[in-house]
Amino acid sequence: MIDLHLHTTASDGRRTPVELVTEAAAAGLAVMAVTDHDTMASTDDVRQLAAEHDIDAIAGIEITAVDEGRDVHVLGYFLDHSHGGLVEFLSAQRDVRVKRVRAIAARLADLNMLIDLRPALLEVSLLPGRSIGRPQVARAMVSAGHVSSTREAFDQWLGRDRPAFVPRTGSRPEEVIATIHRAGGLASLAHPGRTSMDARIPALRDAGLDAIEVYHSDHDGAMTARYHRMARALDLLMTGGSDYHGDPQHGVPLGAATLPDDAWQRLHAARHRHAAT
Ligand code: AMP
Ligand code: ZN
Ligand code: FE
Ligand code: FE
């Protein structure tokens, strides 16, 4: 089993690298990739732990780009997490995240919902590479008793067009793709069925997009078939994974969506396509 979309506590996942790799081994994964939001802080730990279980852990990331005011998640694989340009880019991404969650907290305060973000912000300042986002805000809202679940926090307050939504600033997907290439990686459009920007995919391919995430736990059979056809038609590689966050209130079990072996073979064969520069 191959699951190339997993999160850890370096971003908004609930599992530490040790916990995640232990679960991956129990689920029988042969290949795994942690794709935390705008950080690769778990990469070394995961690789070392996975090797002990004979799991092939490949380097991964999920970078948030912005396209006409909408979030676009771009996955990167086989990239060098010590690449100077990438390190700098991701650090700037995380700084923007801190500013954004502070702005969201201020908005919530205006709405008479005080939350305590200090523990989450303390982790960001103490732990190198820690990435914050709306899920941590949602958890603080649950802790303060303003909502009964993180899902309710998103549905009522934090989601797009909800009262505490703060628009994001960021790089365009084309720039993110180029950043991944410069770090020697392959770029894949995450969960296109959720992102709904199908009309932009040919242009992103022309900008160097290598793959699309055909297999994802949010994709039903019809969507998977649709993106499979699109990948074939546009000569794009395919990626896939569960997007497991270890969070009972949001999501799916590890391995809930997996990449078939033949698609993995093609992806793996292309891993040196972009030399780091
Ligand atoms: P952000 O990175 O701040 O834009 O937050 C987006 C992240 O929030 C996504 O990557 C998901 O992991 C998580 N998320 C999105 N929708 C929900 C939801 N309805 N409930 C809980 N978490 C969510
Ligand atoms: Zn997430
Ligand atoms: Fe995503
Ligand atoms: Fe994800």
mmCIF file of C-alpha atoms and ligand atoms in Angstrom:
data_model
loop_
_atom_site.group_PDB
_atom_site.id
_atom_site.type_symbol
_atom_site.label_atom_id
_atom_site.label_comp_id
_atom_site.label_asym_id
_atom_site.label_seq_id
_atom_site.Cartn_x
_atom_site.Cartn_y
_atom_site.Cartn_z
ATOM 1 C CA MET A 1 0.000 0.000 0.000
ATOM 2 C CA ILE A 2 1.226 3.439 -0.962
ATOM 3 C CA ASP A 3 -0.052 6.548 0.853
ATOM 4 C CA LEU A 4 1.557 9.799 -0.284
ATOM 5 C CA HIS A 5 -0.562 12.300 1.653
ATOM 6 C CA LEU A 6 -0.111 12.304 5.429
ATOM 7 C CA HIS A 7 0.164 15.021 8.083
ATOM 8 C CA THR A 8 2.024 15.198 11.393
ATOM 9 C CA THR A 9 2.216 17.535 14.367
ATOM 10 C CA ALA A 10 4.725 19.651 12.387
ATOM 11 C CA SER A 11 1.573 21.151 10.836
ATOM 12 C CA ASP A 12 -2.056 20.367 11.650
ATOM 13 C CA GLY A 13 -1.822 16.596 12.072
ATOM 14 C CA ARG A 14 -2.453 15.017 15.487
ATOM 15 C CA ARG A 15 0.239 12.337 15.195
ATOM 16 C CA THR A 16 3.900 12.776 15.977
ATOM 17 C CA PRO A 17 6.342 11.185 13.532
ATOM 18 C CA VAL A 18 6.740 8.197 15.886
ATOM 19 C CA GLU A 19 2.990 7.690 16.184
ATOM 20 C CA LEU A 20 2.409 8.111 12.455
ATOM 21 C CA VAL A 21 5.116 5.665 11.401
ATOM 22 C CA THR A 22 3.886 3.140 13.967
ATOM 23 C CA GLU A 23 0.383 3.405 12.483
ATOM 24 C CA ALA A 24 1.769 3.221 8.947
ATOM 25 C CA ALA A 25 3.586 0.001 9.792
ATOM 26 C CA ALA A 26 0.461 -1.474 11.396
ATOM 27 C CA ALA A 27 -1.564 -0.552 8.293
ATOM 28 C CA GLY A 28 1.012 -2.279 6.105
ATOM 29 C CA LEU A 29 2.232 0.704 4.105
ATOM 30 C CA ALA A 30 5.182 -0.010 1.803
ATOM 31 C CA VAL A 31 5.679 3.622 0.740
ATOM 32 C CA MET A 32 4.645 6.753 2.606
ATOM 33 C CA ALA A 33 5.068 10.507 2.252
ATOM 34 C CA VAL A 34 4.402 13.086 4.943
ATOM 35 C CA THR A 35 3.052 16.215 3.253
ATOM 36 C CA ASP A 36 2.750 18.773 6.020
ATOM 37 C CA HIS A 37 1.486 22.269 5.232
ATOM 38 C CA ASP A 38 4.414 24.575 4.398
ATOM 39 C CA THR A 39 6.957 22.652 6.476
ATOM 40 C CA MET A 40 9.278 19.676 6.111
ATOM 41 C CA ALA A 41 10.223 19.599 9.785
ATOM 42 C CA SER A 42 9.176 15.945 10.219
ATOM 43 C CA THR A 43 11.099 14.649 7.201
ATOM 44 C CA ASP A 44 14.268 13.406 8.911
ATOM 45 C CA ASP A 45 12.464 11.776 11.844
ATOM 46 C CA VAL A 46 9.940 10.041 9.595
ATOM 47 C CA ARG A 47 12.612 8.714 7.254
ATOM 48 C CA GLN A 48 14.693 7.320 10.066
ATOM 49 C CA LEU A 49 11.730 5.710 11.823
ATOM 50 C CA ALA A 50 10.241 4.349 8.593
ATOM 51 C CA ALA A 51 13.519 2.679 7.669
ATOM 52 C CA GLU A 52 13.283 0.650 10.886
ATOM 53 C CA HIS A 53 9.970 -0.736 9.599
ATOM 54 C CA ASP A 54 11.177 -1.255 6.008
ATOM 55 C CA ILE A 55 8.851 1.485 4.837
ATOM 56 C CA ASP A 56 10.116 3.686 2.007
ATOM 57 C CA ALA A 57 9.444 7.233 3.248
ATOM 58 C CA ILE A 58 9.826 9.784 0.483
ATOM 59 C CA ALA A 59 10.201 13.512 1.093
ATOM 60 C CA GLY A 60 7.004 15.467 0.662
ATOM 61 C CA ILE A 61 5.246 18.781 1.272
ATOM 62 C CA GLU A 62 1.862 20.455 0.752
ATOM 63 C CA ILE A 63 2.326 24.137 -0.096
ATOM 64 C CA THR A 64 -0.570 26.608 -0.036
ATOM 65 C CA ALA A 65 -0.652 28.794 -3.154
ATOM 66 C CA VAL A 66 -3.243 31.455 -3.964
ATOM 67 C CA ASP A 67 -5.008 31.674 -7.294
ATOM 68 C CA GLU A 68 -7.519 34.485 -7.799
ATOM 69 C CA GLY A 69 -8.165 34.653 -4.083
ATOM 70 C CA ARG A 70 -8.608 30.916 -3.662
ATOM 71 C CA ASP A 71 -6.331 28.480 -1.860
ATOM 72 C CA VAL A 72 -4.611 25.955 -4.096
ATOM 73 C CA HIS A 73 -2.679 23.158 -2.413
ATOM 74 C CA VAL A 74 0.389 22.045 -4.355
ATOM 75 C CA LEU A 75 2.134 18.844 -3.294
ATOM 76 C CA GLY A 76 5.878 18.372 -3.759
ATOM 77 C CA TYR A 77 7.703 15.021 -3.764
ATOM 78 C CA PHE A 78 11.349 13.895 -3.839
ATOM 79 C CA LEU A 79 12.485 17.435 -3.060
ATOM 80 C CA ASP A 80 15.534 18.419 -1.047
ATOM 81 C CA HIS A 81 14.285 19.740 2.283
ATOM 82 C CA SER A 82 17.595 21.479 2.922
ATOM 83 C CA HIS A 83 17.496 23.469 -0.333
ATOM 84 C CA GLY A 84 18.234 27.098 0.561
ATOM 85 C CA GLY A 85 15.593 28.675 -1.662
ATOM 86 C CA LEU A 86 12.942 26.258 -0.424
ATOM 87 C CA VAL A 87 13.849 26.742 3.237
ATOM 88 C CA GLU A 88 13.517 30.502 2.842
ATOM 89 C CA PHE A 89 10.251 30.245 0.912
ATOM 90 C CA LEU A 90 8.651 27.939 3.500
ATOM 91 C CA SER A 91 9.774 30.101 6.381
ATOM 92 C CA ALA A 92 8.031 33.091 4.759
ATOM 93 C CA GLN A 93 4.904 30.974 4.209
ATOM 94 C CA ARG A 94 4.824 30.089 7.909
ATOM 95 C CA ASP A 95 5.284 33.722 8.946
ATOM 96 C CA VAL A 96 2.224 34.627 6.847
ATOM 97 C CA ARG A 97 0.322 31.818 8.594
ATOM 98 C CA VAL A 98 1.120 33.284 12.029
ATOM 99 C CA LYS A 99 -0.088 36.723 10.939
ATOM 100 C CA ARG A 100 -3.240 35.196 9.509
ATOM 101 C CA VAL A 101 -4.211 33.198 12.603
ATOM 102 C CA ARG A 102 -3.618 36.318 14.721
ATOM 103 C CA ALA A 103 -5.949 38.241 12.418
ATOM 104 C CA ILE A 104 -8.533 35.462 12.687
ATOM 105 C CA ALA A 105 -8.258 35.521 16.492
ATOM 106 C CA ALA A 106 -8.812 39.304 16.436
ATOM 107 C CA ARG A 107 -11.851 38.819 14.218
ATOM 108 C CA LEU A 108 -13.213 36.208 16.623
ATOM 109 C CA ALA A 109 -12.644 38.595 19.537
ATOM 110 C CA ASP A 110 -14.740 41.191 17.676
ATOM 111 C CA LEU A 111 -17.399 38.512 17.467
ATOM 112 C CA ASN A 112 -17.177 38.047 21.254
ATOM 113 C CA MET A 113 -15.296 34.776 20.999
ATOM 114 C CA LEU A 114 -12.060 35.081 22.899
ATOM 115 C CA ILE A 115 -9.643 32.230 22.317
ATOM 116 C CA ASP A 116 -6.262 31.408 23.790
ATOM 117 C CA LEU A 117 -3.811 30.926 20.947
ATOM 118 C CA ARG A 118 -0.778 31.296 23.203
ATOM 119 C CA PRO A 119 0.010 27.575 23.569
ATOM 120 C CA ALA A 120 -0.109 27.089 19.794
ATOM 121 C CA LEU A 121 1.954 30.219 19.137
ATOM 122 C CA LEU A 122 4.459 29.183 21.794
ATOM 123 C CA GLU A 123 4.990 25.894 19.972
ATOM 124 C CA VAL A 124 5.602 27.822 16.748
ATOM 125 C CA SER A 125 8.266 29.950 18.403
ATOM 126 C CA LEU A 126 9.928 27.093 20.288
ATOM 127 C CA LEU A 127 9.829 24.279 17.727
ATOM 128 C CA PRO A 128 11.709 24.920 14.486
ATOM 129 C CA GLY A 129 9.570 24.554 11.383
ATOM 130 C CA ARG A 130 6.249 24.284 13.231
ATOM 131 C CA SER A 131 3.423 25.430 10.943
ATOM 132 C CA ILE A 132 0.157 26.897 12.274
ATOM 133 C CA GLY A 133 -3.223 27.218 10.574
ATOM 134 C CA ARG A 134 -6.969 27.379 11.006
ATOM 135 C CA PRO A 135 -7.193 23.883 12.560
ATOM 136 C CA GLN A 136 -5.279 25.168 15.607
ATOM 137 C CA VAL A 137 -7.712 28.103 15.797
ATOM 138 C CA ALA A 138 -10.604 25.660 15.563
ATOM 139 C CA ARG A 139 -9.168 23.594 18.430
ATOM 140 C CA ALA A 140 -8.780 26.723 20.576
ATOM 141 C CA MET A 141 -12.433 27.555 19.847
ATOM 142 C CA VAL A 142 -13.440 24.091 21.036
ATOM 143 C CA SER A 143 -11.300 24.481 24.183
ATOM 144 C CA ALA A 144 -12.936 27.841 24.935
ATOM 145 C CA GLY A 145 -16.382 26.283 24.525
ATOM 146 C CA HIS A 146 -17.431 28.469 21.583
ATOM 147 C CA VAL A 147 -18.133 25.454 19.374
ATOM 148 C CA SER A 148 -18.528 21.774 20.045
ATOM 149 C CA SER A 149 -16.249 20.535 17.265
ATOM 150 C CA THR A 150 -13.570 21.726 14.858
ATOM 151 C CA ARG A 151 -15.957 20.903 12.046
ATOM 152 C CA GLU A 152 -18.499 23.319 13.517
ATOM 153 C CA ALA A 153 -15.741 25.940 13.849
ATOM 154 C CA PHE A 154 -14.990 25.670 10.128
ATOM 155 C CA ASP A 155 -18.603 25.388 8.992
ATOM 156 C CA GLN A 156 -19.857 28.324 11.082
ATOM 157 C CA TRP A 157 -16.883 30.654 11.416
ATOM 158 C CA LEU A 158 -13.572 29.869 9.750
ATOM 159 C CA GLY A 159 -14.495 28.553 6.320
ATOM 160 C CA ARG A 160 -14.499 30.624 3.170
ATOM 161 C CA ASP A 161 -17.194 33.342 3.290
ATOM 162 C CA ARG A 162 -17.874 32.714 6.997
ATOM 163 C CA PRO A 163 -17.702 35.633 9.488
ATOM 164 C CA ALA A 164 -14.166 34.979 10.786
ATOM 165 C CA PHE A 165 -12.623 34.136 7.420
ATOM 166 C CA VAL A 166 -9.507 36.159 6.674
ATOM 167 C CA PRO A 167 -8.310 36.028 3.076
ATOM 168 C CA ARG A 168 -4.815 34.753 2.506
ATOM 169 C CA THR A 169 -1.977 36.315 0.589
ATOM 170 C CA GLY A 170 0.519 34.097 -1.141
ATOM 171 C CA SER A 171 2.330 32.978 -4.239
ATOM 172 C CA ARG A 172 0.608 31.865 -7.395
ATOM 173 C CA PRO A 173 0.605 28.123 -8.151
ATOM 174 C CA GLU A 174 3.063 28.697 -11.024
ATOM 175 C CA GLU A 175 5.611 30.176 -8.606
ATOM 176 C CA VAL A 176 5.098 27.333 -6.150
ATOM 177 C CA ILE A 177 5.641 24.767 -8.910
ATOM 178 C CA ALA A 178 8.890 26.513 -9.888
ATOM 179 C CA THR A 179 10.025 26.584 -6.242
ATOM 180 C CA ILE A 180 9.446 22.825 -5.945
ATOM 181 C CA HIS A 181 11.360 22.211 -9.187
ATOM 182 C CA ARG A 182 14.305 24.308 -8.023
ATOM 183 C CA ALA A 183 14.460 22.099 -4.919
ATOM 184 C CA GLY A 184 14.632 19.057 -7.209
ATOM 185 C CA GLY A 185 11.047 17.896 -6.655
ATOM 186 C CA LEU A 186 7.967 16.906 -8.620
ATOM 187 C CA ALA A 187 4.844 19.096 -8.251
ATOM 188 C CA SER A 188 1.333 17.662 -8.026
ATOM 189 C CA LEU A 189 -2.012 19.470 -7.734
ATOM 190 C CA ALA A 190 -3.577 18.275 -4.454
ATOM 191 C CA HIS A 191 -7.183 17.001 -4.308
ATOM 192 C CA PRO A 192 -8.376 18.676 -7.544
ATOM 193 C CA GLY A 193 -11.897 17.498 -6.737
ATOM 194 C CA ARG A 194 -11.903 19.715 -3.656
ATOM 195 C CA THR A 195 -9.992 22.623 -5.195
ATOM 196 C CA SER A 196 -12.291 22.797 -8.262
ATOM 197 C CA MET A 197 -10.084 24.589 -10.740
ATOM 198 C CA ASP A 198 -10.138 21.998 -13.511
ATOM 199 C CA ALA A 199 -10.126 24.660 -16.226
ATOM 200 C CA ARG A 200 -6.725 25.887 -14.974
ATOM 201 C CA ILE A 201 -5.048 22.471 -15.055
ATOM 202 C CA PRO A 202 -3.856 22.629 -18.705
ATOM 203 C CA ALA A 203 -2.204 26.004 -18.042
ATOM 204 C CA LEU A 204 -0.583 24.685 -14.865
ATOM 205 C CA ARG A 205 0.718 21.741 -16.857
ATOM 206 C CA ASP A 206 2.234 24.210 -19.327
ATOM 207 C CA ALA A 207 3.811 25.943 -16.313
ATOM 208 C CA GLY A 208 5.478 22.655 -15.379
ATOM 209 C CA LEU A 209 2.979 20.853 -13.157
ATOM 210 C CA ASP A 210 4.128 17.220 -13.137
ATOM 211 C CA ALA A 211 1.141 15.402 -11.668
ATOM 212 C CA ILE A 212 -2.342 15.592 -10.236
ATOM 213 C CA GLU A 213 -3.602 13.845 -7.126
ATOM 214 C CA VAL A 214 -6.024 11.431 -8.771
ATOM 215 C CA TYR A 215 -6.500 9.315 -5.643
ATOM 216 C CA HIS A 216 -7.696 11.180 -2.556
ATOM 217 C CA SER A 217 -10.118 10.356 0.238
ATOM 218 C CA ASP A 218 -12.443 13.209 -0.865
ATOM 219 C CA HIS A 219 -12.712 11.813 -4.404
ATOM 220 C CA ASP A 220 -15.593 9.480 -5.157
ATOM 221 C CA GLY A 221 -15.367 6.886 -7.934
ATOM 222 C CA ALA A 222 -16.580 9.269 -10.625
ATOM 223 C CA MET A 223 -14.061 11.966 -9.634
ATOM 224 C CA THR A 224 -11.214 9.489 -9.515
ATOM 225 C CA ALA A 225 -12.136 8.254 -12.992
ATOM 226 C CA ARG A 226 -12.390 11.820 -14.242
ATOM 227 C CA TYR A 227 -8.950 12.853 -12.970
ATOM 228 C CA HIS A 228 -7.466 9.581 -14.156
ATOM 229 C CA ARG A 229 -8.697 10.394 -17.679
ATOM 230 C CA MET A 230 -7.451 13.966 -17.368
ATOM 231 C CA ALA A 231 -3.994 12.819 -16.285
ATOM 232 C CA ARG A 232 -3.782 10.455 -19.253
ATOM 233 C CA ALA A 233 -5.026 13.087 -21.709
ATOM 234 C CA LEU A 234 -2.609 15.766 -20.464
ATOM 235 C CA ASP A 235 0.305 13.379 -19.966
ATOM 236 C CA LEU A 236 0.469 14.157 -16.242
ATOM 237 C CA LEU A 237 1.747 11.738 -13.613
ATOM 238 C CA MET A 238 -0.619 10.598 -10.851
ATOM 239 C CA THR A 239 -0.253 10.857 -7.087
ATOM 240 C CA GLY A 240 -2.527 9.719 -4.284
ATOM 241 C CA GLY A 241 -3.058 9.422 -0.577
ATOM 242 C CA SER A 242 -5.487 9.612 2.305
ATOM 243 C CA ASP A 243 -4.785 13.131 3.687
ATOM 244 C CA TYR A 244 -4.789 11.486 7.118
ATOM 245 C CA HIS A 245 -4.563 14.011 9.969
ATOM 246 C CA GLY A 246 -5.084 11.619 12.877
ATOM 247 C CA ASP A 247 -8.081 13.702 13.819
ATOM 248 C CA PRO A 248 -11.328 11.888 14.659
ATOM 249 C CA GLN A 249 -13.398 15.021 13.976
ATOM 250 C CA HIS A 250 -11.990 15.629 10.546
ATOM 251 C CA GLY A 251 -11.216 12.881 8.240
ATOM 252 C CA VAL A 252 -10.324 9.438 7.422
ATOM 253 C CA PRO A 253 -8.100 6.558 8.394
ATOM 254 C CA LEU A 254 -4.533 6.307 7.183
ATOM 255 C CA GLY A 255 -4.513 4.432 3.857
ATOM 256 C CA ALA A 256 -8.145 5.449 3.123
ATOM 257 C CA ALA A 257 -6.936 6.362 -0.358
ATOM 258 C CA THR A 258 -3.798 4.882 -1.884
ATOM 259 C CA LEU A 259 -1.770 5.140 -5.074
ATOM 260 C CA PRO A 260 -1.811 2.049 -7.294
ATOM 261 C CA ASP A 261 1.565 0.380 -7.869
ATOM 262 C CA ASP A 262 1.791 1.171 -11.588
ATOM 263 C CA ALA A 263 1.185 4.885 -10.993
ATOM 264 C CA TRP A 264 3.793 4.807 -8.230
ATOM 265 C CA GLN A 265 6.305 3.156 -10.586
ATOM 266 C CA ARG A 266 5.830 5.957 -13.127
ATOM 267 C CA LEU A 267 6.106 8.661 -10.467
ATOM 268 C CA HIS A 268 9.205 7.079 -8.981
ATOM 269 C CA ALA A 269 10.829 6.754 -12.433
ATOM 270 C CA ALA A 270 10.403 10.534 -12.900
ATOM 271 C CA ARG A 271 11.947 11.467 -9.555
ATOM 272 C CA HIS A 272 15.102 12.975 -11.098
ATOM 273 C CA ARG A 273 13.224 14.966 -13.742
ATOM 274 C CA HIS A 274 14.134 18.338 -12.203
ATOM 275 C CA ALA A 275 17.694 18.768 -11.027
ATOM 276 C CA ALA A 276 17.989 21.042 -7.997
ATOM 277 C CA THR A 277 19.359 24.474 -8.905
HETATM 278 P P1 AMP B 1 -5.242 26.606 6.611
HETATM 279 O O1 AMP B 1 -3.960 25.838 6.352
HETATM 280 O O2 AMP B 1 -5.129 27.573 7.701
HETATM 281 O O3 AMP B 1 -5.795 27.193 5.334
HETATM 282 O O4 AMP B 1 -6.301 25.506 7.084
HETATM 283 C C1 AMP B 1 -6.709 24.537 6.137
HETATM 284 C C2 AMP B 1 -6.664 23.155 6.740
HETATM 285 O O5 AMP B 1 -7.754 23.034 7.641
HETATM 286 C C3 AMP B 1 -6.874 22.054 5.732
HETATM 287 O O6 AMP B 1 -5.671 21.628 5.183
HETATM 288 C C4 AMP B 1 -7.503 20.960 6.543
HETATM 289 O O7 AMP B 1 -6.532 20.157 7.134
HETATM 290 C C5 AMP B 1 -8.230 21.695 7.639
HETATM 291 N N1 AMP B 1 -9.684 21.745 7.422
HETATM 292 C C6 AMP B 1 -10.320 22.185 6.340
HETATM 293 N N2 AMP B 1 -11.660 22.083 6.500
HETATM 294 C C7 AMP B 1 -11.853 21.569 7.733
HETATM 295 C C8 AMP B 1 -13.003 21.229 8.494
HETATM 296 N N3 AMP B 1 -14.237 21.382 7.995
HETATM 297 N N4 AMP B 1 -12.825 20.731 9.728
HETATM 298 C C9 AMP B 1 -11.588 20.572 10.231
HETATM 299 N N5 AMP B 1 -10.468 20.881 9.559
HETATM 300 C C10 AMP B 1 -10.582 21.361 8.317
HETATM 301 ZN ZN ZN B 2 -4.355 19.964 6.938
HETATM 302 FE FE FE B 3 -4.893 20.023 1.200
HETATM 303 FE FE FE B 4 -3.327 17.641 3.187
#
